[in-house]
XYZ file of C-alpha atoms in Angstrom:
437
model
C 111.430 182.808 96.595
C 112.396 178.997 97.652
C 110.705 177.374 93.897
C 107.713 175.275 92.949
C 107.340 171.705 95.844
C 110.701 173.836 98.010
C 109.131 175.561 101.753
C 110.836 177.542 103.426
C 112.356 177.070 107.223
C 112.226 178.824 110.064
C 115.816 179.692 109.836
C 114.866 181.607 106.653
C 116.201 178.519 104.224
C 114.809 176.711 101.928
C 113.960 172.934 102.105
C 112.210 170.095 100.099
C 110.103 167.766 102.547
C 109.776 164.288 101.781
C 107.064 162.556 100.562
C 106.254 160.479 103.521
C 102.251 160.837 104.880
C 102.915 161.632 108.272
C 105.284 162.566 111.108
C 107.724 165.589 110.135
C 108.400 166.125 106.784
C 112.322 167.177 106.833
C 111.778 170.898 106.913
C 111.008 171.773 110.858
C 107.129 170.747 110.391
C 104.892 167.558 111.708
C 102.043 165.700 109.439
C 101.151 164.193 112.442
C 101.199 161.363 114.111
C 101.484 157.833 112.427
C 98.981 154.885 113.987
C 99.787 151.526 112.730
C 98.785 147.897 113.795
C 102.349 147.219 114.575
C 105.566 149.409 115.455
C 108.528 148.270 115.452
C 110.713 151.549 116.961
C 113.471 151.462 115.258
C 116.514 152.400 116.315
C 120.347 152.870 115.617
C 122.870 151.884 117.941
C 125.237 154.479 117.256
C 128.174 152.439 119.228
C 128.535 149.877 115.880
C 127.130 151.446 113.145
C 128.784 153.296 110.017
C 129.366 153.662 106.342
C 130.780 150.166 106.134
C 128.683 148.631 109.483
C 124.791 148.852 109.257
C 123.356 147.750 112.968
C 119.031 148.984 114.258
C 117.584 147.862 117.121
C 114.082 146.548 117.402
C 111.331 144.874 119.123
C 112.071 141.408 119.884
C 108.867 140.138 117.823
C 110.916 140.639 114.829
C 112.257 137.511 112.451
C 113.688 139.520 109.696
C 114.965 142.846 108.343
C 115.544 144.947 105.205
C 116.836 148.340 104.652
C 115.865 149.975 101.055
C 118.658 152.734 100.354
C 117.266 155.123 97.371
C 119.615 157.566 95.621
C 118.685 159.895 92.464
C 119.559 156.686 90.389
C 118.778 153.875 91.969
C 117.005 152.209 94.758
C 118.874 148.440 96.347
C 117.629 146.795 99.564
C 120.648 145.020 101.765
C 119.685 142.395 104.060
C 120.469 142.131 107.888
C 121.265 138.496 108.019
C 122.586 138.526 111.609
C 120.030 138.294 114.500
C 121.060 138.304 118.092
C 118.579 139.079 121.321
C 119.553 142.557 123.436
C 117.208 141.175 126.251
C 114.567 144.001 127.522
C 112.197 143.636 124.574
C 114.376 143.860 121.623
C 116.897 142.117 119.171
C 119.884 143.566 116.946
C 120.230 142.987 113.709
C 123.586 143.865 111.938
C 124.662 143.872 108.232
C 127.464 144.939 105.941
C 126.352 147.509 103.459
C 128.004 145.412 99.983
C 130.142 149.081 99.309
C 130.101 151.997 101.284
C 126.540 153.480 102.352
C 128.035 157.945 102.732
C 126.187 159.675 105.575
C 122.708 160.916 105.116
C 121.652 159.064 102.192
C 117.806 158.218 101.649
C 117.185 155.657 103.598
C 114.349 153.629 105.199
C 113.754 150.369 107.212
C 111.300 147.144 105.693
C 111.085 144.821 109.730
C 108.689 142.050 109.336
C 108.166 139.745 112.351
C 107.652 136.610 113.363
C 104.666 134.551 112.270
C 103.992 133.391 115.463
C 104.091 136.996 116.485
C 101.094 137.561 113.370
C 103.697 137.984 110.744
C 102.927 141.641 109.700
C 105.307 143.962 108.133
C 106.326 147.698 108.652
C 108.107 149.853 106.197
C 109.727 153.526 108.008
C 109.756 156.754 106.567
C 112.484 158.050 104.017
C 115.108 159.284 106.551
C 119.172 160.362 105.800
C 121.015 157.316 107.011
C 122.878 158.093 110.416
C 121.499 161.728 110.847
C 117.597 161.108 111.461
C 115.762 157.863 112.666
C 112.139 157.131 109.636
C 108.520 156.779 111.644
C 106.561 153.707 110.074
C 104.812 154.797 107.848
C 101.460 154.506 108.252
C 99.257 153.727 105.905
C 96.424 151.540 107.490
C 96.443 148.240 105.850
C 93.406 146.504 104.991
C 92.572 142.808 104.865
C 89.339 141.493 102.830
C 86.804 140.165 103.989
C 84.531 137.250 102.114
C 81.588 135.298 103.791
C 82.407 131.340 102.724
C 80.359 131.101 99.329
C 79.574 135.305 98.477
C 80.533 137.117 95.493
C 79.582 140.170 93.585
C 79.554 142.201 97.701
C 82.051 144.463 98.605
C 84.812 142.985 100.630
C 85.755 145.204 102.807
C 88.603 147.134 101.287
C 87.198 149.252 98.314
C 87.625 145.220 96.207
C 84.518 142.784 95.584
C 84.453 139.170 96.470
C 84.414 136.524 93.452
C 84.228 132.827 92.927
C 86.943 130.054 92.583
C 87.571 128.219 88.906
C 84.803 126.723 88.533
C 81.832 128.207 90.418
C 79.408 131.495 89.196
C 78.487 133.861 90.192
C 74.211 133.738 91.144
C 72.756 135.525 93.544
C 75.413 136.382 95.460
C 76.801 133.302 95.689
C 78.989 131.125 93.748
C 77.190 127.805 92.487
C 79.137 125.303 90.772
C 77.486 125.334 86.817
C 77.426 122.270 85.237
C 79.505 120.923 82.199
C 78.819 118.592 79.841
C 80.213 119.986 76.583
C 79.759 117.276 74.434
C 79.469 114.297 76.592
C 76.565 111.953 76.571
C 78.096 110.558 80.170
C 80.264 110.676 83.253
C 80.491 113.544 85.753
C 79.944 117.062 84.903
C 82.012 118.309 87.523
C 79.033 119.516 89.925
C 78.595 115.812 91.317
C 76.268 115.132 89.201
C 76.172 112.439 85.878
C 75.830 113.610 81.871
C 74.863 111.080 81.441
C 74.768 106.664 81.734
C 75.663 103.965 79.045
C 73.831 100.405 78.553
C 75.083 97.293 80.075
C 77.223 96.581 78.272
C 78.806 99.584 78.073
C 81.809 101.451 79.466
C 81.855 105.392 79.812
C 85.445 106.669 77.756
C 86.239 110.015 78.084
C 82.525 111.060 77.765
C 81.596 108.469 75.328
C 79.738 104.718 75.358
C 82.131 101.898 74.221
C 80.620 99.143 73.611
C 81.571 96.190 76.008
C 82.348 93.100 73.930
C 80.771 89.762 76.310
C 81.580 85.963 75.294
C 81.345 83.447 77.700
C 83.417 80.906 78.689
C 84.682 78.412 75.836
C 81.609 80.238 73.723
C 82.418 80.691 69.557
C 80.971 81.227 66.369
C 77.923 83.692 68.472
C 77.398 87.298 69.128
C 80.164 89.295 71.070
C 76.695 91.313 71.466
C 79.259 94.207 69.759
C 78.177 93.550 66.074
C 81.454 91.263 66.480
C 81.461 87.482 66.779
C 82.524 85.071 69.889
C 86.700 83.524 69.127
C 88.026 81.900 67.333
C 89.241 78.984 70.026
C 92.747 78.568 71.673
C 95.281 76.833 69.701
C 94.351 72.262 70.001
C 90.776 73.406 70.017
C 87.996 73.718 67.140
C 84.958 75.279 67.200
C 81.728 72.754 67.303
C 77.923 73.823 68.045
C 79.418 76.748 69.328
C 81.686 75.098 71.773
C 85.417 74.891 71.430
C 86.525 71.639 72.270
C 89.245 69.787 72.036
C 89.773 67.427 69.416
C 92.086 64.465 69.744
C 94.919 64.942 67.443
C 97.477 61.771 67.398
C 98.653 61.568 63.217
C 100.758 58.167 63.156
C 101.282 57.899 67.237
C 100.439 54.460 68.348
C 101.163 55.462 71.905
C 101.336 58.700 74.417
C 98.965 61.460 74.558
C 96.462 62.732 71.956
C 96.714 66.099 73.115
C 93.074 66.897 74.822
C 94.191 64.372 78.135
C 93.440 61.001 76.833
C 95.966 58.195 75.140
C 96.958 56.778 71.871
C 97.842 53.662 72.960
C 99.463 51.911 75.061
C 102.904 49.394 75.125
C 103.475 46.182 75.755
C 105.356 44.912 78.628
C 108.982 46.117 78.548
C 108.714 48.262 76.106
C 108.751 52.497 75.990
C 106.578 54.709 74.260
C 109.229 57.563 72.458
C 107.897 59.960 69.543
C 104.768 57.859 69.650
C 106.500 54.501 68.429
C 106.636 51.548 71.261
C 110.415 51.627 71.776
C 112.419 48.114 73.650
C 114.314 50.048 76.749
C 117.330 50.435 77.346
C 119.462 49.181 80.394
C 123.181 50.507 81.640
C 125.616 47.585 81.430
C 126.977 49.399 83.918
C 124.747 51.221 85.635
C 126.508 52.292 89.041
C 125.217 55.465 92.146
C 126.042 59.131 92.319
C 126.020 61.220 94.756
C 127.256 64.988 94.882
C 129.241 65.984 98.347
C 128.890 68.549 99.979
C 132.266 71.271 99.224
C 131.183 71.151 95.648
C 130.734 75.168 94.366
C 131.625 76.941 90.983
C 135.353 76.675 91.002
C 135.448 72.603 93.057
C 133.349 69.054 92.183
C 133.102 66.437 94.558
C 130.937 63.051 93.595
C 130.877 59.659 94.976
C 130.235 56.747 92.383
C 129.851 53.564 93.480
C 127.808 50.300 93.103
C 127.714 48.209 89.594
C 129.072 45.615 89.631
C 132.458 46.817 90.028
C 135.471 49.767 91.621
C 135.167 53.236 89.838
C 138.397 54.062 87.916
C 137.457 57.179 86.304
C 135.406 59.419 86.781
C 134.612 63.306 84.681
C 132.252 65.833 84.393
C 130.863 67.542 81.171
C 129.238 70.873 80.722
C 126.434 70.422 77.903
C 126.206 73.129 76.684
C 129.909 73.828 75.240
C 131.331 70.285 75.708
C 133.816 71.649 77.962
C 134.941 68.401 80.261
C 137.214 68.438 84.086
C 138.744 65.096 84.911
C 138.658 63.906 88.481
C 140.981 62.622 90.760
C 139.696 60.014 93.698
C 141.263 60.540 96.849
C 139.775 61.057 101.179
C 136.904 58.418 99.418
C 135.641 60.675 96.185
C 136.014 61.853 93.190
C 137.147 65.740 93.436
C 138.716 68.154 91.085
C 138.693 71.710 89.701
C 136.064 72.786 87.367
C 135.954 76.464 85.857
C 132.654 78.667 86.167
C 129.666 76.278 86.889
C 126.657 78.409 88.534
C 123.570 76.520 90.271
C 121.487 74.871 87.630
C 124.452 75.338 84.730
C 123.370 71.690 82.845
C 125.828 69.475 83.391
C 126.452 64.898 83.051
C 129.015 63.060 84.725
C 130.534 59.712 83.316
C 132.746 57.622 84.780
C 134.498 54.810 83.255
C 135.312 51.170 85.569
C 137.506 48.788 86.108
C 136.528 46.809 83.472
C 136.519 49.489 80.956
C 132.501 49.592 80.689
C 131.038 52.825 80.948
C 128.340 55.081 82.390
C 127.308 58.409 82.448
C 123.589 60.319 84.611
C 120.889 61.754 82.840
C 121.179 65.473 81.695
C 120.816 67.181 85.232
C 121.323 71.317 86.859
C 124.977 71.141 88.548
C 123.985 72.001 92.646
C 120.623 71.511 91.942
C 119.758 67.661 91.434
C 122.394 66.416 93.889
C 121.900 62.626 93.028
C 121.060 62.384 89.294
C 120.691 58.858 87.659
C 122.419 56.474 85.672
C 121.164 56.879 81.408
C 120.280 54.085 80.581
C 121.113 54.609 76.964
C 123.835 56.093 77.322
C 126.578 53.452 78.656
C 129.197 51.057 77.270
C 129.691 47.335 78.168
C 133.275 45.862 79.679
C 135.841 45.768 77.212
C 137.782 43.122 79.954
C 135.883 39.580 79.475
C 138.268 38.140 80.875
C 138.426 39.636 83.758
C 136.952 38.023 86.594
C 136.323 38.488 90.780
C 138.705 38.302 93.285
C 138.115 34.216 94.125
C 137.470 34.071 98.562
C 140.416 33.616 100.731
C 142.975 35.495 98.225
C 145.293 37.041 100.420
C 146.863 40.238 98.807
C 149.741 42.661 100.559
C 149.538 46.219 100.458
C 152.068 48.921 102.139
C 151.821 51.978 102.126
C 153.197 54.826 104.811
C 150.044 57.160 105.699
C 149.244 55.348 108.352
C 145.529 54.608 109.259
C 143.917 57.104 106.591
C 144.523 54.091 104.188
C 142.014 51.477 105.686
C 139.284 54.273 107.068
C 139.523 54.724 103.078
C 140.104 50.764 101.842
C 137.288 49.916 104.525
C 134.039 50.747 103.047
C 134.677 50.079 99.582
C 135.964 45.957 100.662
C 132.129 46.217 102.673
C 130.012 46.671 99.116
C 132.249 43.530 97.599
C 131.582 41.933 100.548
C 135.521 41.495 100.478
C 136.279 40.465 103.468
C 140.513 42.517 105.233
C 142.424 42.560 107.671
C 144.999 45.257 108.233
C 147.746 46.032 110.250
C 149.443 49.486 111.399
C 152.994 49.188 111.811
C 154.235 51.975 114.311
C 158.304 53.748 113.348
C 159.866 53.700 110.313
C 161.151 50.783 108.223
C 162.877 49.769 104.805
C 161.577 47.203 102.560
C 164.093 45.117 104.109
C 163.469 45.128 108.009
C 159.648 44.893 106.609
C 160.932 41.062 104.926
C 162.733 40.226 107.811
C-alpha cells in the first residue's frame, strides 16, 4: 500500500494529494469544478517567468497581486509591484522573488480587483511553480446582511445581527437605553434629560451648581447662593447697598476729586500742580521745533527757529539713557547721526541761541510727535545782556564761493527777523585782491 494519506495513481505510483477543495488533486484525480463569484483566470507567461523573475497574467480588472510561497518550515509572501496592460482584456504583474524560487515550489496566487470593479479577492489553489497552474479556491464567500436596527436575528452567514455601542437589543430591535447614573441634570445619552436645574443654577458635570447673581453696582445684599454681593471696586464705598464714589481731596486745593468733580480751581495766571496752585512758567526763549522728513533711526533732522534770536546750537537727548547727539547746521536745517532711535523712543531736543539763552522741548515720542512744544519751565535766560539787534540800515558783507546756495539759505532767515538784504553773485573765479579792486 501507499500508506496513510497517499493514493495510488493509474501509473502504479504512490502520490500525496493536495488539500484543495475542488479541481485537480495533484494525483490524476479531479474533485470537481470550482465555482467563484470572480475567476481572474491566472496564467504563466512562459517567455520571462523563471526562478529569479515571476510573471503572471490575469484579467484587466485586477488591481494588485501577491504570491504565497509555502515550504516545509515557513510561508512567505512576495508582491508583484509591476502592472502592465497587455490588451485583449488582460494585464501582467511582474516582480522579483527576492531570492531563488525553484521550479516546483508549492505556491498559490492572490489577486485583488480594482475598487471600481468591486474590490473582490480571489486566491488560487496551491500548485507547483513553473510546472502547473492552480485554479481559484472557491469556497463561497458570504456577506452578512442585517436590516437597519435589527438584532438577535440571523445575518444570513451563520452569525447574528447585533447592536452598536450604546444600544441594547430589545425584541430584535436595537434601542437606546437612557443612562444617568448619579447625574441629576444633563443628557441621558438618548436625546432625553436626566433632570433640569433651577433658574439660578447651571448644570456642570451632571450636577446643578448655583450661579451668583448681583445687580451692577450692588453690594451688601445676597447673591442668591449664600454669599454677599461685593466688595466694591477701587475708590468705591458701599452705601445703602450700592457702590458709590466718595470724593477724596485730602490737602489738595485743586485738581480732580477722583469722582469726576474738582477739589478747587486756581486763580488767574496760576496752574494746578500736584493739588497745589502754582505760578505758571514762562520760557525765556521759546523757538518752534519741527522734525525733517528725512529723519530715521540713525539720522535726525530739525528746524529750530523763531523766539527772537538766531539758533546757535542744537542737540538731541535720549531720556532713558541720557545719551546726547550734537547736530550741525546746513541747507536750512540742523541734522546729524543718532544711534538706534526707534519710533516711540522718548527724547528731548535742546537748543541754544546766539544770546546764550537755552530752551528744550517737552519729552516726546521720536518719529511720532513731529512738532513738540517748548518746555516752558526748562530754559535758561540770555547770558549776553549787552548784545542788541542790528540797527536798520547797517550793511554787512559776506563772501562765499558756493554760488546761489548761500542766498537760498540766508534769505528765509533775514525775512524771519524783518531784515532786508541784497545778494550779488559774482561769476567766474576771483581772488581777494581782484575783488578789492
